[in-house]
Amino acid sequence: MGPGLRRFILIFIPYLWLLLFFLAPFLIVLKISLSDTVIAQPPYSPVLDLSRGIAGLREFFSGLDFESFVWLTEDSLYTNAFLSSLKIASISTILALLVAFPLAYGMARSSERWRSIFVMLVILPFWTSFLIRVYAWIGILRSEGFLNQFLLWSGVISEPLQIMNTPVAVYIGIVY
């Protein structure tokens, strides 16, 4: 086996993996989303009939229908949900960048001794379960939580803030 063939095989294997386990399911979901709904089990027309060869491919492409996507744009519920998600994602991205860049800059400029400690402090939360971190944030942000108790104790506020179930809590949870 020559070096060119070895290189081709080494490069081909990950592409084959991506094709089988990413692109193929993605295309199946795309086909299902473009299929006509039928009263059957499952509630859509068959995805692709490879046993029919070229005729099956022609039928596959002729059966594509954008009616479901047009319906999504006509219903204000879905449009508003999409725009709200886009707003949350944009604000969260900006907040994450505003937090991450100064931290990364500070870590890069710190001494070698402190840098490893800072890296450990950044990595440490990933060692805990996501669910545990969410419950910790609930404990911190609720009306009787640590944040409100600290703000009341320090005299910054006179009554507890309602932070839970607000966009601020969503942004804190996403950015963290």
GROMACS .gro file of C-alpha atoms in nm:
model
  176
    1MET     CA    1   0.000   0.000   0.000
    2GLY     CA    2   0.152   0.328  -0.114
    3PRO     CA    3   0.167   0.647   0.093
    4GLY     CA    4  -0.090   0.815  -0.133
    5LEU     CA    5  -0.343   0.536  -0.076
    6ARG     CA    6  -0.276   0.537   0.300
    7ARG     CA    7  -0.335   0.910   0.313
    8PHE     CA    8  -0.656   0.874   0.110
    9ILE     CA    9  -0.787   0.603   0.344
   10LEU     CA   10  -0.700   0.804   0.654
   11ILE     CA   11  -0.881   1.106   0.513
   12PHE     CA   12  -1.173   0.904   0.372
   13ILE     CA   13  -1.268   0.729   0.699
   14PRO     CA   14  -1.374   1.047   0.888
   15TYR     CA   15  -1.562   1.172   0.581
   16LEU     CA   16  -1.743   0.839   0.555
   17TRP     CA   17  -1.826   0.860   0.927
   18LEU     CA   18  -1.969   1.211   0.880
   19LEU     CA   19  -2.162   1.103   0.573
   20LEU     CA   20  -2.321   0.805   0.747
   21PHE     CA   21  -2.393   0.950   1.088
   22PHE     CA   22  -2.448   1.319   1.018
   23LEU     CA   23  -2.542   1.388   0.660
   24ALA     CA   24  -2.769   1.085   0.606
   25PRO     CA   25  -2.989   1.150   0.915
   26PHE     CA   26  -2.993   1.521   0.829
   27LEU     CA   27  -3.119   1.440   0.478
   28ILE     CA   28  -3.381   1.204   0.618
   29VAL     CA   29  -3.511   1.474   0.854
   30LEU     CA   30  -3.505   1.725   0.567
   31LYS     CA   31  -3.705   1.485   0.348
   32ILE     CA   32  -3.956   1.424   0.627
   33SER     CA   33  -3.998   1.798   0.678
   34LEU     CA   34  -4.064   1.841   0.306
   35SER     CA   35  -4.298   1.540   0.277
   36ASP     CA   36  -4.672   1.547   0.258
   37THR     CA   37  -4.842   1.436   0.575
   38VAL     CA   38  -5.053   1.125   0.540
   39ILE     CA   39  -5.286   0.954   0.780
   40ALA     CA   40  -5.071   0.654   0.856
   41GLN     CA   41  -4.804   0.537   1.093
   42PRO     CA   42  -4.558   0.720   1.080
   43PRO     CA   43  -4.752   1.033   0.979
   44TYR     CA   44  -4.557   1.113   0.662
   45SER     CA   45  -4.494   0.956   0.324
   46PRO     CA   46  -4.205   0.708   0.290
   47VAL     CA   47  -3.864   0.875   0.295
   48LEU     CA   48  -3.677   0.714   0.006
   49ASP     CA   49  -3.722   0.390  -0.184
   50LEU     CA   50  -3.373   0.291  -0.302
   51SER     CA   51  -3.495  -0.039  -0.446
   52ARG     CA   52  -3.659   0.149  -0.735
   53GLY     CA   53  -3.330   0.308  -0.845
   54ILE     CA   54  -3.354   0.624  -1.055
   55ALA     CA   55  -3.734   0.612  -1.048
   56GLY     CA   56  -3.719   0.617  -0.667
   57LEU     CA   57  -3.490   0.921  -0.675
   58ARG     CA   58  -3.722   1.100  -0.919
   59GLU     CA   59  -4.016   1.024  -0.693
   60PHE     CA   60  -3.813   1.145  -0.395
   61PHE     CA   61  -3.740   1.484  -0.552
   62SER     CA   62  -4.085   1.525  -0.707
   63GLY     CA   63  -4.250   1.466  -0.369
   64LEU     CA   64  -4.073   1.757  -0.200
   65ASP     CA   65  -4.320   2.016  -0.077
   66PHE     CA   66  -4.248   2.348   0.096
   67GLU     CA   67  -4.605   2.381   0.222
   68SER     CA   68  -4.504   2.310   0.583
   69PHE     CA   69  -4.246   2.588   0.578
   70VAL     CA   70  -4.490   2.835   0.424
   71TRP     CA   71  -4.737   2.748   0.697
   72LEU     CA   72  -4.470   2.821   0.960
   73THR     CA   73  -4.420   3.171   0.825
   74GLU     CA   74  -4.793   3.241   0.815
   75ASP     CA   75  -4.854   3.152   1.181
   76SER     CA   76  -4.747   3.437   1.410
   77LEU     CA   77  -4.688   3.197   1.700
   78TYR     CA   78  -4.395   3.035   1.521
   79THR     CA   79  -4.264   3.363   1.382
   80ASN     CA   80  -4.267   3.525   1.727
   81ALA     CA   81  -4.102   3.220   1.885
   82PHE     CA   82  -3.830   3.225   1.619
   83LEU     CA   83  -3.767   3.598   1.661
   84SER     CA   84  -3.763   3.564   2.041
   85SER     CA   85  -3.511   3.279   2.015
   86LEU     CA   86  -3.299   3.486   1.778
   87LYS     CA   87  -3.304   3.779   2.023
   88ILE     CA   88  -3.207   3.559   2.317
   89ALA     CA   89  -2.927   3.397   2.116
   90SER     CA   90  -2.792   3.734   1.999
   91ILE     CA   91  -2.794   3.893   2.344
   92SER     CA   92  -2.644   3.579   2.502
   93THR     CA   93  -2.366   3.575   2.242
   94ILE     CA   94  -2.280   3.939   2.305
   95LEU     CA   95  -2.285   3.889   2.683
   96ALA     CA   96  -2.069   3.576   2.656
   97LEU     CA   97  -1.815   3.766   2.446
   98LEU     CA   98  -1.816   4.057   2.692
   99VAL     CA   99  -1.743   3.815   2.976
  100ALA     CA  100  -1.506   3.577   2.795
  101PHE     CA  101  -1.266   3.816   2.624
  102PRO     CA  102  -1.159   4.007   2.937
  103LEU     CA  103  -1.125   3.678   3.127
  104ALA     CA  104  -0.918   3.523   2.849
  105TYR     CA  105  -0.704   3.836   2.823
  106GLY     CA  106  -0.647   3.837   3.198
  107MET     CA  107  -0.560   3.468   3.197
  108ALA     CA  108  -0.316   3.512   2.909
  109ARG     CA  109  -0.145   3.807   3.079
  110SER     CA  110  -0.122   3.643   3.422
  111SER     CA  111   0.189   3.475   3.555
  112GLU     CA  112   0.247   3.108   3.485
  113ARG     CA  113   0.164   3.018   3.846
  114TRP     CA  114  -0.174   3.194   3.840
  115ARG     CA  115  -0.260   3.092   3.483
  116SER     CA  116  -0.296   2.725   3.572
  117ILE     CA  117  -0.518   2.816   3.867
  118PHE     CA  118  -0.739   3.033   3.645
  119VAL     CA  119  -0.766   2.758   3.384
  120MET     CA  120  -0.867   2.515   3.658
  121LEU     CA  121  -1.134   2.759   3.781
  122VAL     CA  122  -1.274   2.784   3.427
  123ILE     CA  123  -1.274   2.406   3.373
  124LEU     CA  124  -1.403   2.310   3.719
  125PRO     CA  125  -1.776   2.375   3.650
  126PHE     CA  126  -1.766   2.133   3.356
  127TRP     CA  127  -1.691   1.850   3.598
  128THR     CA  128  -2.039   1.879   3.747
  129SER     CA  129  -2.360   1.773   3.584
  130PHE     CA  130  -2.554   2.034   3.387
  131LEU     CA  131  -2.865   1.957   3.592
  132ILE     CA  132  -2.679   2.022   3.917
  133ARG     CA  133  -2.555   2.357   3.783
  134VAL     CA  134  -2.911   2.455   3.682
  135TYR     CA  135  -3.042   2.372   4.029
  136ALA     CA  136  -2.755   2.572   4.180
  137TRP     CA  137  -2.857   2.874   3.971
  138ILE     CA  138  -3.217   2.829   4.084
  139GLY     CA  139  -3.096   2.836   4.444
  140ILE     CA  140  -2.892   3.149   4.378
  141LEU     CA  141  -3.153   3.345   4.178
  142ARG     CA  142  -3.481   3.266   4.355
  143SER     CA  143  -3.646   3.523   4.583
  144GLU     CA  144  -3.507   3.362   4.899
  145GLY     CA  145  -3.181   3.270   4.726
  146PHE     CA  146  -2.821   3.358   4.798
  147LEU     CA  147  -2.809   3.663   4.568
  148ASN     CA  148  -3.118   3.828   4.717
  149GLN     CA  149  -3.005   3.748   5.071
  150PHE     CA  150  -2.664   3.903   5.004
  151LEU     CA  151  -2.816   4.216   4.845
  152LEU     CA  152  -3.059   4.254   5.137
  153TRP     CA  153  -2.779   4.203   5.392
  154SER     CA  154  -2.553   4.458   5.221
  155GLY     CA  155  -2.836   4.714   5.203
  156VAL     CA  156  -2.835   4.743   4.823
  157ILE     CA  157  -3.205   4.650   4.806
  158SER     CA  158  -3.484   4.672   5.063
  159GLU     CA  159  -3.699   4.385   4.933
  160PRO     CA  160  -3.613   4.071   4.733
  161LEU     CA  161  -3.584   4.098   4.356
  162GLN     CA  162  -3.784   3.871   4.127
  163ILE     CA  163  -3.504   3.729   3.909
  164MET     CA  164  -3.630   3.376   3.847
  165ASN     CA  165  -3.851   3.323   3.540
  166THR     CA  166  -3.728   3.644   3.376
  167PRO     CA  167  -3.515   3.704   3.067
  168VAL     CA  168  -3.226   3.801   3.297
  169ALA     CA  169  -3.227   3.452   3.450
  170VAL     CA  170  -3.232   3.299   3.101
  171TYR     CA  171  -2.932   3.508   2.996
  172ILE     CA  172  -2.742   3.418   3.315
  173GLY     CA  173  -2.812   3.048   3.261
  174ILE     CA  174  -2.708   3.055   2.895
  175VAL     CA  175  -2.397   3.269   2.940
  176TYR     CA  176  -2.278   3.064   3.236
   0.00000   0.00000   0.00000
